């Protein structure tokens, strides 16, 4: 017969909220069987930090304690075509600018006898 188990994640400094345990409570299968599957989910929210948690499985007769460390996957720069358009050089944009005042002055000078 199995023993009622309480499963929780905790540590003295506080476990990282990036870890979750399923199921949180349930029935442990008896000794000599395949055992009870406990799933620890880890979803990091920050890169470059090692996350820590302590899993405690507790029954009326026993207690098991596990220290869990989670690491972010290594980051690699994406390779591919740039999605942002390239800026034009300042010399090309300077030559494309028009002096509308000068053009207007020339037009006025041409119309005046």
CSV table of N, CA and C in Angstrom, one decimal:
chain,number,residue,atom,x,y,z
A,1,UNK,N,0.8,-1.2,0.0
A,1,UNK,CA,0.0,0.0,0.0
A,1,UNK,C,0.9,1.2,0.0
A,2,UNK,N,0.6,2.3,-0.8
A,2,UNK,CA,1.4,3.5,-0.9
A,2,UNK,C,1.1,4.4,0.3
A,3,UNK,N,2.1,5.3,0.5
A,3,UNK,CA,1.9,6.3,1.5
A,3,UNK,C,1.6,7.6,0.9
A,4,UNK,N,0.7,8.4,1.6
A,4,UNK,CA,0.4,9.7,1.1
A,4,UNK,C,1.6,10.6,1.1
A,5,UNK,N,1.9,11.3,0.0
A,5,UNK,CA,3.1,12.1,-0.1
A,5,UNK,C,2.7,13.6,-0.4
A,6,UNK,N,3.5,14.4,0.3
A,6,UNK,CA,3.4,15.9,0.0
A,6,UNK,C,4.7,16.3,-0.7
A,7,UNK,N,4.5,16.8,-1.9
A,7,UNK,CA,5.7,17.2,-2.7
A,7,UNK,C,5.7,18.8,-2.8
A,8,UNK,N,6.9,19.4,-2.5
A,8,UNK,CA,6.9,20.8,-2.6
A,8,UNK,C,8.4,21.3,-2.9
A,9,UNK,N,8.5,22.4,-3.5
A,9,UNK,CA,9.8,23.0,-3.8
A,9,UNK,C,10.1,24.1,-2.9
A,10,UNK,N,11.2,24.0,-2.1
A,10,UNK,CA,11.5,25.0,-1.2
A,10,UNK,C,13.0,24.9,-0.9
A,11,UNK,N,13.6,26.0,-0.4
A,11,UNK,CA,14.9,26.0,0.2
A,11,UNK,C,15.0,27.2,1.2
A,12,UNK,N,16.1,27.2,1.9
A,12,UNK,CA,16.2,28.2,2.9
A,12,UNK,C,16.3,29.6,2.3
A,13,UNK,N,16.9,29.8,1.2
A,13,UNK,CA,17.0,31.1,0.6
A,13,UNK,C,15.8,31.3,-0.3
A,14,UNK,N,14.9,30.3,-0.5
A,14,UNK,CA,13.8,30.5,-1.4
A,14,UNK,C,14.1,29.9,-2.8
A,15,UNK,N,13.3,29.0,-3.2
A,15,UNK,CA,13.5,28.4,-4.5
A,15,UNK,C,13.2,29.3,-5.6
A,16,UNK,N,13.8,29.2,-6.8
A,16,UNK,CA,13.6,30.0,-7.9
A,16,UNK,C,12.2,29.7,-8.4
A,17,UNK,N,11.4,30.7,-8.8
A,17,UNK,CA,10.0,30.5,-9.3
A,17,UNK,C,10.0,29.9,-10.7
A,18,UNK,N,11.2,29.7,-11.3
A,18,UNK,CA,11.3,29.2,-12.7
A,18,UNK,C,11.1,27.6,-12.6
A,19,UNK,N,11.1,27.0,-11.4
A,19,UNK,CA,10.9,25.6,-11.3
A,19,UNK,C,9.4,25.3,-10.8
A,20,UNK,N,8.9,24.2,-11.4
A,20,UNK,CA,7.5,23.8,-10.9
A,20,UNK,C,7.6,22.3,-10.8
A,21,UNK,N,6.9,21.7,-9.9
A,21,UNK,CA,6.8,20.2,-9.7
A,21,UNK,C,5.4,19.7,-9.9
A,22,UNK,N,5.3,18.6,-10.6
A,22,UNK,CA,4.1,18.0,-10.9
A,22,UNK,C,4.2,16.5,-10.5
A,23,UNK,N,3.3,15.9,-9.8
A,23,UNK,CA,2.2,16.5,-9.1
A,23,UNK,C,2.7,17.1,-7.8
A,24,UNK,N,1.9,18.1,-7.2
A,24,UNK,CA,2.3,18.7,-6.0
A,24,UNK,C,2.0,17.8,-4.8
A,25,UNK,N,1.1,17.0,-4.9
A,25,UNK,CA,0.7,16.0,-3.8
A,25,UNK,C,0.1,14.8,-4.5
A,26,UNK,N,0.3,13.6,-3.8
A,26,UNK,CA,-0.3,12.4,-4.4
A,26,UNK,C,0.1,11.2,-3.6
A,27,UNK,N,-0.1,10.0,-4.2
A,27,UNK,CA,0.1,8.7,-3.6
A,27,UNK,C,1.5,8.2,-4.2
A,28,UNK,N,2.4,7.8,-3.3
A,28,UNK,CA,3.6,7.2,-3.7
A,28,UNK,C,3.3,5.7,-3.9
A,29,UNK,N,3.9,5.1,-5.0
A,29,UNK,CA,3.7,3.7,-5.2
A,29,UNK,C,4.6,2.9,-4.3
A,30,UNK,N,4.2,1.7,-3.9
A,30,UNK,CA,5.0,1.0,-2.8
A,30,UNK,C,6.4,0.5,-3.3
A,31,UNK,N,7.2,0.2,-2.4
A,31,UNK,CA,8.6,-0.3,-2.6
A,31,UNK,C,8.5,-1.5,-3.5
A,32,UNK,N,9.4,-1.7,-4.4
A,32,UNK,CA,9.4,-2.9,-5.3
A,32,UNK,C,8.6,-2.7,-6.6
A,33,UNK,N,8.0,-1.5,-6.8
A,33,UNK,CA,7.2,-1.2,-8.0
A,33,UNK,C,8.0,-0.3,-8.9
A,34,UNK,N,7.5,0.2,-10.0
A,34,UNK,CA,8.2,1.1,-10.9
A,34,UNK,C,8.4,2.4,-10.2
A,35,UNK,N,7.7,2.8,-9.2
A,35,UNK,CA,7.8,4.0,-8.5
A,35,UNK,C,6.9,5.1,-9.0
A,36,UNK,N,6.9,6.3,-8.4
A,36,UNK,CA,6.0,7.4,-8.8
A,36,UNK,C,6.8,8.4,-9.5
A,37,UNK,N,6.3,8.8,-10.7
A,37,UNK,CA,7.0,9.8,-11.5
A,37,UNK,C,6.7,11.2,-11.0
A,38,UNK,N,7.8,11.9,-10.7
A,38,UNK,CA,7.7,13.3,-10.4
A,38,UNK,C,8.3,14.1,-11.5
A,39,UNK,N,7.7,15.1,-12.0
A,39,UNK,CA,8.2,15.9,-13.1
A,39,UNK,C,8.6,17.3,-12.6
A,40,UNK,N,9.8,17.7,-12.8
A,40,UNK,CA,10.3,19.0,-12.5
A,40,UNK,C,10.4,19.8,-13.8
A,41,UNK,N,9.6,20.9,-13.9
A,41,UNK,CA,9.6,21.7,-15.1
A,41,UNK,C,10.5,22.9,-14.8
A,42,UNK,N,11.2,23.3,-15.8
A,42,UNK,CA,12.2,24.4,-15.6
A,42,UNK,C,12.0,25.3,-16.9
A,43,UNK,N,11.6,26.6,-16.6
A,43,UNK,CA,11.5,27.6,-17.7
A,43,UNK,C,12.2,28.9,-17.3
A,44,UNK,N,13.4,29.0,-17.6
A,44,UNK,CA,14.2,30.2,-17.2
A,44,UNK,C,13.7,31.5,-17.8
A,45,UNK,N,13.7,32.5,-17.0
A,45,UNK,CA,13.3,33.8,-17.5
A,45,UNK,C,14.5,34.8,-17.8
A,46,UNK,N,15.7,34.4,-17.3
A,46,UNK,CA,16.9,35.2,-17.5
A,46,UNK,C,18.0,34.3,-18.0
A,47,UNK,N,18.8,34.9,-18.9
A,47,UNK,CA,20.0,34.2,-19.4
A,47,UNK,C,21.2,34.5,-18.5
A,48,UNK,N,22.1,33.6,-18.5
A,48,UNK,CA,23.4,33.8,-17.8
A,48,UNK,C,23.3,33.6,-16.3
A,49,UNK,N,22.3,33.1,-15.8
A,49,UNK,CA,22.1,32.9,-14.3
A,49,UNK,C,21.8,31.4,-14.1
A,50,UNK,N,22.5,30.8,-13.0
A,50,UNK,CA,22.2,29.5,-12.6
A,50,UNK,C,21.0,29.6,-11.6
A,51,UNK,N,20.0,28.9,-11.8
A,51,UNK,CA,18.8,28.9,-11.0
A,51,UNK,C,18.9,27.7,-10.0
A,52,UNK,N,18.4,27.9,-8.8
A,52,UNK,CA,18.5,26.8,-7.8
A,52,UNK,C,17.2,26.6,-7.2
A,53,UNK,N,16.9,25.3,-6.8
A,53,UNK,CA,15.7,25.0,-6.1
A,53,UNK,C,16.0,23.7,-5.3
A,54,UNK,N,15.2,23.5,-4.2
A,54,UNK,CA,15.3,22.4,-3.4
A,54,UNK,C,14.0,21.7,-3.4
A,55,UNK,N,14.0,20.4,-3.8
A,55,UNK,CA,12.7,19.6,-3.9
A,55,UNK,C,12.7,18.7,-2.7
A,56,UNK,N,11.6,18.8,-1.9
A,56,UNK,CA,11.5,17.9,-0.8
A,56,UNK,C,10.2,17.0,-1.0
A,57,UNK,N,10.4,15.7,-0.9
A,57,UNK,CA,9.4,14.7,-1.0
A,57,UNK,C,9.2,14.2,0.4
A,58,UNK,N,8.0,14.4,0.9
A,58,UNK,CA,7.8,14.1,2.3
A,58,UNK,C,6.6,13.2,2.5
A,59,UNK,N,6.8,12.1,3.3
A,59,UNK,CA,5.7,11.2,3.7
A,59,UNK,C,5.6,11.2,5.3
A,60,UNK,N,4.7,10.5,5.8
A,60,UNK,CA,4.6,10.4,7.3
A,60,UNK,C,5.9,9.7,7.8
A,61,UNK,N,6.5,8.8,7.1
A,61,UNK,CA,7.6,8.0,7.6
A,61,UNK,C,9.0,8.5,7.1
A,62,UNK,N,9.1,9.1,5.9
A,62,UNK,CA,10.4,9.4,5.3
A,62,UNK,C,10.4,10.8,4.7
A,63,UNK,N,11.6,11.3,4.4
A,63,UNK,CA,11.7,12.6,3.7
A,63,UNK,C,12.9,12.5,2.8
A,64,UNK,N,12.8,12.9,1.6
A,64,UNK,CA,13.9,12.9,0.6
A,64,UNK,C,14.1,14.3,0.2
A,65,UNK,N,15.3,14.7,0.0
A,65,UNK,CA,15.6,16.1,-0.3
A,65,UNK,C,16.6,16.1,-1.5
A,66,UNK,N,16.3,16.9,-2.5
A,66,UNK,CA,17.1,17.0,-3.7
A,66,UNK,C,17.4,18.5,-4.1
A,67,UNK,N,18.6,18.7,-4.4
A,67,UNK,CA,19.0,20.1,-4.8
A,67,UNK,C,19.1,20.1,-6.3
A,68,UNK,N,18.4,21.0,-6.9
A,68,UNK,CA,18.2,21.1,-8.4
A,68,UNK,C,18.9,22.4,-8.9
A,69,UNK,N,19.7,22.3,-9.9
A,69,UNK,CA,20.2,23.5,-10.6
A,69,UNK,C,19.8,23.5,-12.0
A,70,UNK,N,19.4,24.6,-12.5
A,70,UNK,CA,19.0,24.8,-13.9
A,70,UNK,C,19.8,25.9,-14.5
A,71,UNK,N,20.3,25.6,-15.7
A,71,UNK,CA,21.1,26.5,-16.5
A,71,UNK,C,20.4,26.9,-17.8
A,72,UNK,N,20.6,28.1,-18.2
A,72,UNK,CA,20.0,28.5,-19.5
A,72,UNK,C,20.8,27.9,-20.6
A,73,UNK,N,20.1,27.6,-21.7
A,73,UNK,CA,20.8,27.1,-22.9
A,73,UNK,C,21.8,28.1,-23.4
A,74,UNK,N,22.9,27.7,-24.0
A,74,UNK,CA,23.9,28.6,-24.5
A,74,UNK,C,23.3,29.5,-25.6
A,75,UNK,N,23.7,30.7,-25.6
A,75,UNK,CA,23.1,31.7,-26.6
A,75,UNK,C,24.0,31.7,-27.9
A,76,UNK,N,23.4,31.6,-29.0
A,76,UNK,CA,24.2,31.8,-30.3
A,76,UNK,C,23.5,32.8,-31.1
A,77,UNK,N,24.3,33.6,-31.7
A,77,UNK,CA,23.8,34.7,-32.6
A,77,UNK,C,23.1,34.2,-33.8
A,78,UNK,N,21.9,34.6,-34.1
A,78,UNK,CA,21.2,34.1,-35.3
A,78,UNK,C,22.0,34.5,-36.5
A,79,UNK,N,21.9,33.6,-37.5
A,79,UNK,CA,22.6,33.8,-38.8
A,79,UNK,C,21.5,33.9,-39.9
A,80,UNK,N,21.6,34.9,-40.7
A,80,UNK,CA,20.6,35.1,-41.8
A,80,UNK,C,20.7,36.4,-42.4
A,81,UNK,N,19.7,36.8,-43.1
A,81,UNK,CA,19.6,38.1,-43.7
A,81,UNK,C,19.1,39.1,-42.8
A,82,UNK,N,19.7,40.3,-42.8
A,82,UNK,CA,19.3,41.4,-41.9
A,82,UNK,C,17.8,41.8,-42.3
A,83,UNK,N,17.0,42.1,-41.2
A,83,UNK,CA,15.7,42.5,-41.5
A,83,UNK,C,15.4,44.0,-41.5
A,84,UNK,N,16.4,44.7,-41.0
A,84,UNK,CA,16.3,46.2,-41.0
A,84,UNK,C,17.1,46.7,-42.2
A,85,UNK,N,16.5,47.7,-42.9
A,85,UNK,CA,17.1,48.3,-44.1
A,85,UNK,C,18.4,49.1,-43.7
A,86,UNK,N,19.4,49.0,-44.6
A,86,UNK,CA,20.6,49.7,-44.3
A,86,UNK,C,20.4,51.2,-44.5
A,87,UNK,N,21.1,52.0,-43.7
A,87,UNK,CA,21.1,53.5,-43.9
A,87,UNK,C,21.9,53.9,-45.0
A,88,UNK,N,21.5,54.9,-45.7
A,88,UNK,CA,22.3,55.5,-46.8
A,88,UNK,C,23.4,56.3,-46.2
A,89,UNK,N,24.5,56.3,-46.9
A,89,UNK,CA,25.7,57.0,-46.4
A,89,UNK,C,25.3,58.5,-46.4
A,90,UNK,N,26.0,59.3,-45.5
A,90,UNK,CA,25.7,60.7,-45.4
A,90,UNK,C,26.1,61.5,-46.7
A,91,UNK,N,27.1,61.0,-47.4
A,91,UNK,CA,27.5,61.8,-48.6
A,91,UNK,C,26.4,61.6,-49.7
A,92,UNK,N,25.8,60.4,-49.8
A,92,UNK,CA,24.8,60.2,-50.8
A,92,UNK,C,23.6,61.0,-50.5
A,93,UNK,N,23.2,61.0,-49.2
A,93,UNK,CA,22.0,61.8,-48.8
A,93,UNK,C,22.2,63.3,-48.9
A,94,UNK,N,23.5,63.8,-48.7
A,94,UNK,CA,23.8,65.2,-48.8
A,94,UNK,C,23.6,65.7,-50.3
A,95,UNK,N,24.1,64.8,-51.2
A,95,UNK,CA,24.0,65.2,-52.6
A,95,UNK,C,22.6,65.2,-53.1
A,96,UNK,N,21.7,64.4,-52.5
A,96,UNK,CA,20.4,64.3,-53.0
A,96,UNK,C,19.5,65.4,-52.4
A,97,UNK,N,20.0,66.2,-51.5
A,97,UNK,CA,19.2,67.3,-50.9
A,97,UNK,C,19.1,68.4,-52.0
A,98,UNK,N,18.0,69.1,-52.0
A,98,UNK,CA,17.8,70.2,-52.9
A,98,UNK,C,17.6,71.5,-52.2
A,99,UNK,N,18.2,72.6,-52.8
A,99,UNK,CA,18.0,73.9,-52.2
A,99,UNK,C,16.9,74.6,-52.9
A,100,UNK,N,15.7,74.5,-52.3
A,100,UNK,CA,14.5,75.0,-53.0
A,100,UNK,C,14.5,76.6,-53.0
A,101,UNK,N,15.1,77.2,-52.1
A,101,UNK,CA,15.2,78.7,-52.1
A,101,UNK,C,16.0,79.1,-53.4
A,102,UNK,N,17.2,78.5,-53.6
A,102,UNK,CA,18.0,78.8,-54.7
A,102,UNK,C,17.2,78.6,-56.0
A,103,UNK,N,16.6,77.5,-56.1
A,103,UNK,CA,15.8,77.2,-57.3
A,103,UNK,C,14.7,78.2,-57.6
A,104,UNK,N,14.0,78.6,-56.5
A,104,UNK,CA,13.0,79.6,-56.7
A,104,UNK,C,13.6,81.0,-57.1
A,105,UNK,N,14.7,81.3,-56.5
A,105,UNK,CA,15.4,82.6,-56.9
A,105,UNK,C,15.7,82.6,-58.4
A,106,UNK,N,16.2,81.4,-58.9
A,106,UNK,CA,16.6,81.3,-60.3
A,106,UNK,C,15.4,81.5,-61.2
A,107,UNK,N,14.3,80.8,-60.8
A,107,UNK,CA,13.0,80.9,-61.6
A,107,UNK,C,12.5,82.4,-61.7
A,108,UNK,N,12.6,83.0,-60.5
A,108,UNK,CA,12.1,84.4,-60.5
A,108,UNK,C,13.0,85.3,-61.4
A,109,UNK,N,14.3,85.0,-61.3
A,109,UNK,CA,15.3,85.8,-62.1
A,109,UNK,C,15.0,85.6,-63.6
A,110,UNK,N,14.6,84.4,-64.0
A,110,UNK,CA,14.4,84.1,-65.4
A,110,UNK,C,13.1,84.8,-65.9
A,111,UNK,N,12.1,85.0,-65.0
A,111,UNK,CA,10.9,85.5,-65.4
A,111,UNK,C,10.9,87.1,-65.5
A,112,UNK,N,11.9,87.6,-64.8
A,112,UNK,CA,12.0,89.1,-64.7
A,112,UNK,C,12.8,89.6,-65.9
A,113,UNK,N,12.3,90.6,-66.7
A,113,UNK,CA,13.0,91.1,-67.9
A,113,UNK,C,14.2,92.0,-67.5
